[in-house]
């Protein structure tokens, strides 16, 4: 049964997500910030056991069962509506109510605590990367020349593959040039995210062959973004390649519109959501909070730069990259803001 709060109007004006629970720990109400943050309507929340919102673990249910006299704080709890793929992290405050229930305040936090991983690469490592970039220049030129020769001799399919090689060599050469002589980022241009994903899937097909099932689940109604297609290709390819190297038998690329998306401190009417889901081994638990740091890898042969670079590309586009993982099910989620014109359309709907 819903418990009416005399402060409903005031709570709806707050930017902090707040839910109120009855004596049994079921959700009896929520303010607008809470429903927007969880991405689900109030009717679907009412009567739901608050503990069932916690995706991995039972800390919230245990805290409710303890019936503490004063406020209880739970740090960095992952919450999601049971049937939703949208996972949010927050520090929670449980405050007892006079009627035996609780107030539940959610203070959203970043996906991982600590310093910004983008600032964690020391100057010595920058120097090492520049040295590596210098050494890569000649092999890249040789690969491109060989691909051009093969294209002249091969059939149509061979020319398509050698064309892919040439395009990737040019992209890597541009990356090498940026490492050797950093320049301001290129101006963003309109792009179709699905064209980027198709390019990545072509690379994955050439890399993994029939060993991995590649699946598409696209929303054809998505508008164009503004961004750097090459950088986004690099980021998504790093994520897909990580999935393949983690033993995935299938990898799915899924695009959707995300309503009421929170990116950092910004709450956006709409954003593009890209999920890269796989059924591989998952992220090792000991690396869970360091996986986006440079040089952190779960594989002996891994460089530990792929996820750090993907995170950096997300931030260049004012987006975010988060993940959730368990053996057999890992999802990396890239959120990218839509242009202002589309945000205005969302408010008018």
mmCIF file of C-alpha atoms in Angstrom:
data_model
loop_
_atom_site.group_PDB
_atom_site.id
_atom_site.type_symbol
_atom_site.label_atom_id
_atom_site.label_comp_id
_atom_site.label_asym_id
_atom_site.label_seq_id
_atom_site.Cartn_x
_atom_site.Cartn_y
_atom_site.Cartn_z
ATOM 1 C CA UNK A 1 0.000 0.000 0.000
ATOM 2 C CA UNK A 2 1.309 3.446 -0.873
ATOM 3 C CA UNK A 3 2.101 5.662 2.117
ATOM 4 C CA UNK A 4 1.315 9.284 1.295
ATOM 5 C CA UNK A 5 3.999 11.735 2.316
ATOM 6 C CA UNK A 6 2.981 15.256 3.322
ATOM 7 C CA UNK A 7 6.216 16.467 1.695
ATOM 8 C CA UNK A 8 5.572 14.950 -1.741
ATOM 9 C CA UNK A 9 5.569 18.297 -3.542
ATOM 10 C CA UNK A 10 8.793 19.351 -1.820
ATOM 11 C CA UNK A 11 10.479 16.020 -2.540
ATOM 12 C CA UNK A 12 9.589 16.261 -6.222
ATOM 13 C CA UNK A 13 11.562 19.507 -6.399
ATOM 14 C CA UNK A 14 14.742 17.827 -5.119
ATOM 15 C CA UNK A 15 17.539 16.757 -7.471
ATOM 16 C CA UNK A 16 18.436 13.911 -5.062
ATOM 17 C CA UNK A 17 16.634 10.592 -5.701
ATOM 18 C CA UNK A 18 14.480 9.752 -2.636
ATOM 19 C CA UNK A 19 12.225 6.746 -2.030
ATOM 20 C CA UNK A 20 10.137 5.999 1.027
ATOM 21 C CA UNK A 21 9.566 2.484 2.261
ATOM 22 C CA UNK A 22 6.899 0.923 4.421
ATOM 23 C CA UNK A 23 7.605 -1.131 7.541
ATOM 24 C CA UNK A 24 8.065 -4.288 5.446
ATOM 25 C CA UNK A 25 10.756 -2.654 3.277
ATOM 26 C CA UNK A 26 8.502 -2.277 0.226
ATOM 27 C CA UNK A 27 8.584 0.903 -1.857
ATOM 28 C CA UNK A 28 5.631 3.101 -0.928
ATOM 29 C CA UNK A 29 6.589 6.187 -2.925
ATOM 30 C CA UNK A 30 9.366 7.983 -4.772
ATOM 31 C CA UNK A 31 10.127 11.472 -5.983
ATOM 32 C CA UNK A 32 10.580 12.414 -9.638
ATOM 33 C CA UNK A 33 14.384 12.410 -9.373
ATOM 34 C CA UNK A 34 14.281 8.768 -8.209
ATOM 35 C CA UNK A 35 12.061 7.532 -11.035
ATOM 36 C CA UNK A 36 14.134 9.422 -13.627
ATOM 37 C CA UNK A 37 17.370 8.049 -12.173
ATOM 38 C CA UNK A 38 16.128 4.457 -12.129
ATOM 39 C CA UNK A 39 14.491 4.877 -15.536
ATOM 40 C CA UNK A 40 11.159 3.355 -14.494
ATOM 41 C CA UNK A 41 7.697 4.742 -13.742
ATOM 42 C CA UNK A 42 6.365 5.117 -10.213
ATOM 43 C CA UNK A 43 3.590 2.564 -10.722
ATOM 44 C CA UNK A 44 6.111 -0.175 -11.418
ATOM 45 C CA UNK A 45 8.064 0.680 -8.278
ATOM 46 C CA UNK A 46 5.165 0.711 -5.822
ATOM 47 C CA UNK A 47 5.059 -2.423 -3.668
ATOM 48 C CA UNK A 48 8.438 -3.669 -4.876
ATOM 49 C CA UNK A 49 10.819 -4.872 -2.149
ATOM 50 C CA UNK A 50 13.542 -2.223 -1.956
ATOM 51 C CA UNK A 51 16.185 -4.914 -1.503
ATOM 52 C CA UNK A 52 15.387 -6.329 -4.945
ATOM 53 C CA UNK A 53 16.785 -3.158 -6.536
ATOM 54 C CA UNK A 54 20.312 -4.182 -5.535
ATOM 55 C CA UNK A 55 21.767 -5.964 -8.563
ATOM 56 C CA UNK A 56 24.644 -7.901 -6.959
ATOM 57 C CA UNK A 57 24.499 -8.517 -3.219
ATOM 58 C CA UNK A 58 22.047 -8.077 -0.383
ATOM 59 C CA UNK A 59 23.484 -5.234 1.701
ATOM 60 C CA UNK A 60 20.351 -3.103 1.360
ATOM 61 C CA UNK A 61 18.012 -5.935 2.408
ATOM 62 C CA UNK A 62 20.286 -6.761 5.356
ATOM 63 C CA UNK A 63 20.344 -3.132 6.499
ATOM 64 C CA UNK A 64 16.530 -2.946 6.376
ATOM 65 C CA UNK A 65 16.260 -6.146 8.388
ATOM 66 C CA UNK A 66 18.486 -4.789 11.164
ATOM 67 C CA UNK A 67 16.014 -2.041 12.135
ATOM 68 C CA UNK A 68 18.660 0.490 13.178
ATOM 69 C CA UNK A 69 17.569 3.441 15.316
ATOM 70 C CA UNK A 70 19.610 6.011 13.415
ATOM 71 C CA UNK A 71 20.684 6.655 9.823
ATOM 72 C CA UNK A 72 22.634 3.915 8.034
ATOM 73 C CA UNK A 73 25.012 4.545 5.168
ATOM 74 C CA UNK A 74 25.740 2.012 2.424
ATOM 75 C CA UNK A 75 28.583 2.867 0.082
ATOM 76 C CA UNK A 76 28.546 2.435 -3.684
ATOM 77 C CA UNK A 77 25.580 0.117 -4.118
ATOM 78 C CA UNK A 78 24.568 -0.937 -7.625
ATOM 79 C CA UNK A 79 20.822 -0.473 -8.153
ATOM 80 C CA UNK A 80 18.556 -1.402 -11.049
ATOM 81 C CA UNK A 81 14.907 -2.251 -11.586
ATOM 82 C CA UNK A 82 14.785 -6.106 -11.706
ATOM 83 C CA UNK A 83 13.910 -6.331 -15.415
ATOM 84 C CA UNK A 84 16.099 -3.393 -16.506
ATOM 85 C CA UNK A 85 19.591 -3.399 -18.003
ATOM 86 C CA UNK A 86 20.200 0.083 -16.566
ATOM 87 C CA UNK A 87 22.577 -0.189 -13.594
ATOM 88 C CA UNK A 88 23.253 2.875 -11.452
ATOM 89 C CA UNK A 89 25.665 3.288 -8.531
ATOM 90 C CA UNK A 90 24.997 5.383 -5.444
ATOM 91 C CA UNK A 91 25.864 5.903 -1.804
ATOM 92 C CA UNK A 92 22.644 5.162 0.075
ATOM 93 C CA UNK A 93 21.287 6.632 3.314
ATOM 94 C CA UNK A 94 18.574 4.725 5.168
ATOM 95 C CA UNK A 95 16.750 6.929 7.669
ATOM 96 C CA UNK A 96 13.996 5.476 9.941
ATOM 97 C CA UNK A 97 10.511 7.001 9.635
ATOM 98 C CA UNK A 98 8.062 7.505 12.486
ATOM 99 C CA UNK A 99 5.629 4.993 10.930
ATOM 100 C CA UNK A 100 8.189 2.165 11.030
ATOM 101 C CA UNK A 101 9.320 2.578 7.448
ATOM 102 C CA UNK A 102 12.404 4.260 6.043
ATOM 103 C CA UNK A 103 13.522 7.100 3.843
ATOM 104 C CA UNK A 104 15.990 5.895 1.209
ATOM 105 C CA UNK A 105 18.241 8.597 -0.231
ATOM 106 C CA UNK A 106 20.441 7.765 -3.240
ATOM 107 C CA UNK A 107 23.480 9.935 -3.880
ATOM 108 C CA UNK A 108 24.778 8.922 -7.343
ATOM 109 C CA UNK A 109 28.504 8.258 -7.572
ATOM 110 C CA UNK A 110 30.953 7.623 -10.409
ATOM 111 C CA UNK A 111 31.386 4.088 -11.641
ATOM 112 C CA UNK A 112 34.705 3.792 -9.767
ATOM 113 C CA UNK A 113 36.109 5.746 -6.814
ATOM 114 C CA UNK A 114 39.477 7.432 -6.619
ATOM 115 C CA UNK A 115 41.453 9.628 -8.949
ATOM 116 C CA UNK A 116 40.539 10.112 -12.581
ATOM 117 C CA UNK A 117 42.183 7.243 -14.502
ATOM 118 C CA UNK A 118 42.892 9.638 -17.376
ATOM 119 C CA UNK A 119 45.344 11.438 -15.068
ATOM 120 C CA UNK A 120 47.068 8.292 -13.800
ATOM 121 C CA UNK A 121 49.530 7.773 -16.662
ATOM 122 C CA UNK A 122 52.895 9.226 -15.563
ATOM 123 C CA UNK A 123 55.131 11.263 -17.836
ATOM 124 C CA UNK A 124 57.620 8.395 -18.117
ATOM 125 C CA UNK A 125 54.922 6.211 -19.666
ATOM 126 C CA UNK A 126 54.057 8.992 -22.120
ATOM 127 C CA UNK A 127 57.682 8.983 -23.221
ATOM 128 C CA UNK A 128 57.597 5.191 -23.649
ATOM 129 C CA UNK A 129 54.448 5.401 -25.763
ATOM 130 C CA UNK A 130 56.057 7.993 -28.014
ATOM 131 C CA UNK A 131 59.041 5.717 -28.491
ATOM 132 C CA UNK A 132 56.731 2.838 -29.383
ATOM 133 C CA UNK A 133 54.833 5.064 -31.819
ATOM 134 C CA UNK A 134 58.076 5.995 -33.564
ATOM 135 C CA UNK A 135 58.984 2.308 -34.002
ATOM 136 C CA UNK A 136 55.547 1.520 -35.452
ATOM 137 C CA UNK A 137 55.799 3.940 -38.348
ATOM 138 C CA UNK A 138 57.901 1.775 -40.683
ATOM 139 C CA UNK A 139 55.942 -1.496 -40.190
ATOM 140 C CA UNK A 140 52.685 0.342 -40.848
ATOM 141 C CA UNK A 141 54.023 1.754 -44.104
ATOM 142 C CA UNK A 142 55.133 -1.743 -45.135
ATOM 143 C CA UNK A 143 51.746 -3.282 -44.345
ATOM 144 C CA UNK A 144 49.946 -0.612 -46.349
ATOM 145 C CA UNK A 145 52.230 -1.142 -49.361
ATOM 146 C CA UNK A 146 51.715 -4.916 -49.239
ATOM 147 C CA UNK A 147 47.931 -4.488 -49.037
ATOM 148 C CA UNK A 148 47.958 -2.240 -52.099
ATOM 149 C CA UNK A 149 49.939 -4.824 -54.086
ATOM 150 C CA UNK A 150 47.571 -7.635 -53.033
ATOM 151 C CA UNK A 151 44.549 -5.558 -54.043
ATOM 152 C CA UNK A 152 45.841 -5.376 -57.619
ATOM 153 C CA UNK A 153 46.135 -9.162 -57.865
ATOM 154 C CA UNK A 154 43.080 -10.361 -55.935
ATOM 155 C CA UNK A 155 39.395 -10.845 -56.625
ATOM 156 C CA UNK A 156 36.610 -8.575 -55.376
ATOM 157 C CA UNK A 157 36.461 -10.144 -51.889
ATOM 158 C CA UNK A 158 40.239 -9.917 -51.546
ATOM 159 C CA UNK A 159 40.136 -6.261 -52.586
ATOM 160 C CA UNK A 160 37.484 -5.604 -49.950
ATOM 161 C CA UNK A 161 39.677 -7.135 -47.250
ATOM 162 C CA UNK A 162 42.802 -5.330 -48.395
ATOM 163 C CA UNK A 163 40.781 -2.112 -48.457
ATOM 164 C CA UNK A 164 39.906 -2.767 -44.830
ATOM 165 C CA UNK A 165 43.605 -3.291 -44.067
ATOM 166 C CA UNK A 166 44.513 -0.005 -45.744
ATOM 167 C CA UNK A 167 41.804 1.904 -43.862
ATOM 168 C CA UNK A 168 42.948 0.496 -40.525
ATOM 169 C CA UNK A 169 46.597 1.198 -41.288
ATOM 170 C CA UNK A 170 45.714 4.810 -42.075
ATOM 171 C CA UNK A 171 43.785 5.067 -38.813
ATOM 172 C CA UNK A 172 46.710 3.619 -36.849
ATOM 173 C CA UNK A 173 49.141 5.890 -38.660
ATOM 174 C CA UNK A 174 47.049 8.903 -37.637
ATOM 175 C CA UNK A 175 47.103 7.650 -34.036
ATOM 176 C CA UNK A 176 50.899 7.284 -34.208
ATOM 177 C CA UNK A 177 51.193 10.835 -35.541
ATOM 178 C CA UNK A 178 49.077 12.128 -32.638
ATOM 179 C CA UNK A 179 51.324 10.345 -30.133
ATOM 180 C CA UNK A 180 54.484 11.754 -31.695
ATOM 181 C CA UNK A 181 53.153 15.312 -32.163
ATOM 182 C CA UNK A 182 49.976 15.909 -30.133
ATOM 183 C CA UNK A 183 47.557 18.268 -31.841
ATOM 184 C CA UNK A 184 44.184 19.662 -30.806
ATOM 185 C CA UNK A 185 41.397 17.125 -31.417
ATOM 186 C CA UNK A 186 39.591 17.305 -34.738
ATOM 187 C CA UNK A 187 36.310 19.173 -34.901
ATOM 188 C CA UNK A 188 33.377 16.824 -34.368
ATOM 189 C CA UNK A 189 31.232 16.029 -37.393
ATOM 190 C CA UNK A 190 27.784 14.433 -37.827
ATOM 191 C CA UNK A 191 28.046 10.651 -37.904
ATOM 192 C CA UNK A 192 25.861 7.553 -37.930
ATOM 193 C CA UNK A 193 26.749 5.337 -34.979
ATOM 194 C CA UNK A 194 25.594 2.259 -36.877
ATOM 195 C CA UNK A 195 28.141 2.940 -39.634
ATOM 196 C CA UNK A 196 30.804 2.953 -36.912
ATOM 197 C CA UNK A 197 29.493 -0.338 -35.506
ATOM 198 C CA UNK A 198 29.389 -1.999 -38.930
ATOM 199 C CA UNK A 199 33.030 -1.069 -39.434
ATOM 200 C CA UNK A 200 33.889 -2.631 -36.063
ATOM 201 C CA UNK A 201 31.934 -5.794 -36.873
ATOM 202 C CA UNK A 202 33.794 -6.128 -40.173
ATOM 203 C CA UNK A 203 37.067 -5.958 -38.242
ATOM 204 C CA UNK A 204 35.761 -8.541 -35.769
ATOM 205 C CA UNK A 205 34.727 -10.893 -38.578
ATOM 206 C CA UNK A 206 38.190 -10.655 -40.095
ATOM 207 C CA UNK A 207 39.823 -11.200 -36.694
ATOM 208 C CA UNK A 208 37.676 -13.976 -35.196
ATOM 209 C CA UNK A 209 36.147 -15.605 -38.267
ATOM 210 C CA UNK A 210 33.469 -18.151 -37.366
ATOM 211 C CA UNK A 211 34.724 -18.583 -33.791
ATOM 212 C CA UNK A 212 32.442 -15.834 -32.442
ATOM 213 C CA UNK A 213 28.774 -15.119 -33.214
ATOM 214 C CA UNK A 214 28.365 -11.396 -33.827
ATOM 215 C CA UNK A 215 24.861 -10.038 -33.231
ATOM 216 C CA UNK A 216 23.222 -6.708 -34.043
ATOM 217 C CA UNK A 217 20.321 -5.198 -32.112
ATOM 218 C CA UNK A 218 20.026 -1.684 -33.539
ATOM 219 C CA UNK A 219 17.425 1.009 -32.992
ATOM 220 C CA UNK A 220 16.961 2.406 -36.531
ATOM 221 C CA UNK A 221 15.301 5.565 -35.196
ATOM 222 C CA UNK A 222 18.512 6.871 -33.608
ATOM 223 C CA UNK A 223 19.481 10.358 -34.821
ATOM 224 C CA UNK A 224 22.967 11.286 -35.954
ATOM 225 C CA UNK A 225 25.593 12.143 -33.367
ATOM 226 C CA UNK A 226 28.390 14.654 -33.561
ATOM 227 C CA UNK A 227 31.780 13.154 -32.892
ATOM 228 C CA UNK A 228 34.960 11.622 -34.258
ATOM 229 C CA UNK A 229 34.107 8.427 -36.150
ATOM 230 C CA UNK A 230 37.700 7.134 -36.074
ATOM 231 C CA UNK A 231 38.043 7.573 -32.328
ATOM 232 C CA UNK A 232 34.679 5.927 -31.673
ATOM 233 C CA UNK A 233 35.666 3.049 -33.957
ATOM 234 C CA UNK A 234 38.846 2.630 -31.931
ATOM 235 C CA UNK A 235 36.941 2.632 -28.624
ATOM 236 C CA UNK A 236 34.261 0.144 -29.690
ATOM 237 C CA UNK A 237 36.778 -2.125 -31.403
ATOM 238 C CA UNK A 238 38.826 -2.247 -28.192
ATOM 239 C CA UNK A 239 35.709 -3.353 -26.281
ATOM 240 C CA UNK A 240 34.730 -5.984 -28.843
ATOM 241 C CA UNK A 241 38.288 -7.325 -29.077
ATOM 242 C CA UNK A 242 38.453 -7.586 -25.272
ATOM 243 C CA UNK A 243 35.276 -9.676 -25.360
ATOM 244 C CA UNK A 244 36.734 -11.983 -28.017
ATOM 245 C CA UNK A 245 39.974 -12.370 -26.069
ATOM 246 C CA UNK A 246 37.949 -13.181 -22.928
ATOM 247 C CA UNK A 247 36.629 -16.307 -24.643
ATOM 248 C CA UNK A 248 33.229 -14.988 -25.734
ATOM 249 C CA UNK A 249 31.178 -17.262 -27.970
ATOM 250 C CA UNK A 250 28.824 -14.422 -28.860
ATOM 251 C CA UNK A 251 29.088 -10.630 -28.828
ATOM 252 C CA UNK A 252 26.071 -8.371 -29.232
ATOM 253 C CA UNK A 253 26.048 -4.669 -30.133
ATOM 254 C CA UNK A 254 22.802 -3.026 -28.985
ATOM 255 C CA UNK A 255 21.764 0.614 -29.477
ATOM 256 C CA UNK A 256 18.911 2.406 -27.750
ATOM 257 C CA UNK A 257 17.683 5.851 -26.724
ATOM 258 C CA UNK A 258 18.239 6.422 -23.000
ATOM 259 C CA UNK A 259 15.712 8.792 -21.395
ATOM 260 C CA UNK A 260 16.719 10.797 -18.335
ATOM 261 C CA UNK A 261 20.375 9.777 -18.688
ATOM 262 C CA UNK A 262 22.868 10.928 -16.059
ATOM 263 C CA UNK A 263 26.401 11.521 -17.338
ATOM 264 C CA UNK A 264 28.610 12.795 -14.557
ATOM 265 C CA UNK A 265 26.763 15.684 -12.939
ATOM 266 C CA UNK A 266 24.540 16.287 -15.980
ATOM 267 C CA UNK A 267 20.999 14.935 -16.284
ATOM 268 C CA UNK A 268 20.108 14.774 -20.003
ATOM 269 C CA UNK A 269 16.640 14.349 -21.540
ATOM 270 C CA UNK A 270 17.997 11.798 -23.993
ATOM 271 C CA UNK A 271 21.283 10.103 -24.811
ATOM 272 C CA UNK A 272 22.478 7.306 -27.044
ATOM 273 C CA UNK A 273 23.105 4.055 -25.185
ATOM 274 C CA UNK A 274 25.428 1.470 -26.747
ATOM 275 C CA UNK A 275 25.726 -1.892 -24.979
ATOM 276 C CA UNK A 276 28.495 -4.339 -25.899
ATOM 277 C CA UNK A 277 27.395 -7.620 -24.307
ATOM 278 C CA UNK A 278 29.298 -10.916 -24.338
ATOM 279 C CA UNK A 279 29.231 -14.339 -22.705
ATOM 280 C CA UNK A 280 32.969 -14.584 -21.972
ATOM 281 C CA UNK A 281 34.859 -15.112 -18.725
ATOM 282 C CA UNK A 282 34.106 -11.620 -17.425
ATOM 283 C CA UNK A 283 36.283 -9.114 -15.578
ATOM 284 C CA UNK A 284 38.401 -10.736 -12.813
ATOM 285 C CA UNK A 285 37.054 -9.594 -9.405
ATOM 286 C CA UNK A 286 40.499 -8.412 -8.304
ATOM 287 C CA UNK A 287 40.573 -5.951 -11.219
ATOM 288 C CA UNK A 288 36.978 -4.713 -10.875
ATOM 289 C CA UNK A 289 37.832 -1.232 -9.596
ATOM 290 C CA UNK A 290 41.027 -0.771 -11.627
ATOM 291 C CA UNK A 291 40.016 -2.090 -15.021
ATOM 292 C CA UNK A 292 39.982 1.366 -16.685
ATOM 293 C CA UNK A 293 43.458 2.277 -15.408
ATOM 294 C CA UNK A 294 46.339 2.201 -17.935
ATOM 295 C CA UNK A 295 48.511 -0.940 -17.880
ATOM 296 C CA UNK A 296 45.955 -2.967 -15.906
ATOM 297 C CA UNK A 297 45.170 -6.239 -17.688
ATOM 298 C CA UNK A 298 43.753 -9.630 -16.786
ATOM 299 C CA UNK A 299 45.868 -11.348 -19.471
ATOM 300 C CA UNK A 300 49.618 -11.979 -19.375
ATOM 301 C CA UNK A 301 49.922 -10.840 -23.000
ATOM 302 C CA UNK A 302 47.595 -7.843 -22.594
ATOM 303 C CA UNK A 303 48.841 -4.251 -22.812
ATOM 304 C CA UNK A 304 46.249 -2.847 -20.412
ATOM 305 C CA UNK A 305 45.633 0.151 -22.678
ATOM 306 C CA UNK A 306 42.453 -0.853 -24.542
ATOM 307 C CA UNK A 307 39.907 -0.004 -21.843
ATOM 308 C CA UNK A 308 41.814 3.099 -20.736
ATOM 309 C CA UNK A 309 41.689 4.394 -24.309
ATOM 310 C CA UNK A 310 37.993 3.522 -24.647
ATOM 311 C CA UNK A 311 37.292 5.451 -21.428
ATOM 312 C CA UNK A 312 39.259 8.421 -22.758
ATOM 313 C CA UNK A 313 37.294 8.435 -26.042
ATOM 314 C CA UNK A 314 34.019 8.382 -24.096
ATOM 315 C CA UNK A 315 35.122 11.435 -22.127
ATOM 316 C CA UNK A 316 36.270 13.247 -25.264
ATOM 317 C CA UNK A 317 32.660 12.925 -26.455
ATOM 318 C CA UNK A 318 31.267 14.134 -23.072
ATOM 319 C CA UNK A 319 29.989 10.606 -22.476
ATOM 320 C CA UNK A 320 30.611 7.810 -20.001
ATOM 321 C CA UNK A 321 31.724 4.188 -20.122
ATOM 322 C CA UNK A 322 30.674 1.767 -17.375
ATOM 323 C CA UNK A 323 30.319 -1.965 -17.083
ATOM 324 C CA UNK A 324 28.885 -4.828 -15.089
ATOM 325 C CA UNK A 325 30.314 -8.290 -15.217
ATOM 326 C CA UNK A 326 29.984 -11.827 -13.998
ATOM 327 C CA UNK A 327 31.239 -15.025 -15.634
ATOM 328 C CA UNK A 328 29.133 -15.631 -18.725
ATOM 329 C CA UNK A 329 27.616 -12.145 -18.889
ATOM 330 C CA UNK A 330 29.543 -8.896 -19.288
ATOM 331 C CA UNK A 331 28.082 -5.633 -20.575
ATOM 332 C CA UNK A 332 30.045 -2.458 -21.289
ATOM 333 C CA UNK A 333 27.727 0.533 -21.701
ATOM 334 C CA UNK A 334 28.725 3.662 -23.597
ATOM 335 C CA UNK A 335 26.451 6.687 -23.079
ATOM 336 C CA UNK A 336 26.809 9.598 -25.497
ATOM 337 C CA UNK A 337 24.798 12.834 -25.357
ATOM 338 C CA UNK A 338 22.560 13.660 -28.286
ATOM 339 C CA UNK A 339 22.795 17.074 -29.969
ATOM 340 C CA UNK A 340 20.814 19.905 -28.360
ATOM 341 C CA UNK A 341 18.233 19.926 -31.157
ATOM 342 C CA UNK A 342 17.190 16.380 -30.290
ATOM 343 C CA UNK A 343 17.031 17.207 -26.601
ATOM 344 C CA UNK A 344 14.565 19.984 -27.429
ATOM 345 C CA UNK A 345 12.478 17.488 -29.412
ATOM 346 C CA UNK A 346 12.430 15.181 -26.388
ATOM 347 C CA UNK A 347 11.070 17.929 -24.146
ATOM 348 C CA UNK A 348 8.311 18.643 -26.669
ATOM 349 C CA UNK A 349 7.182 14.984 -26.844
#
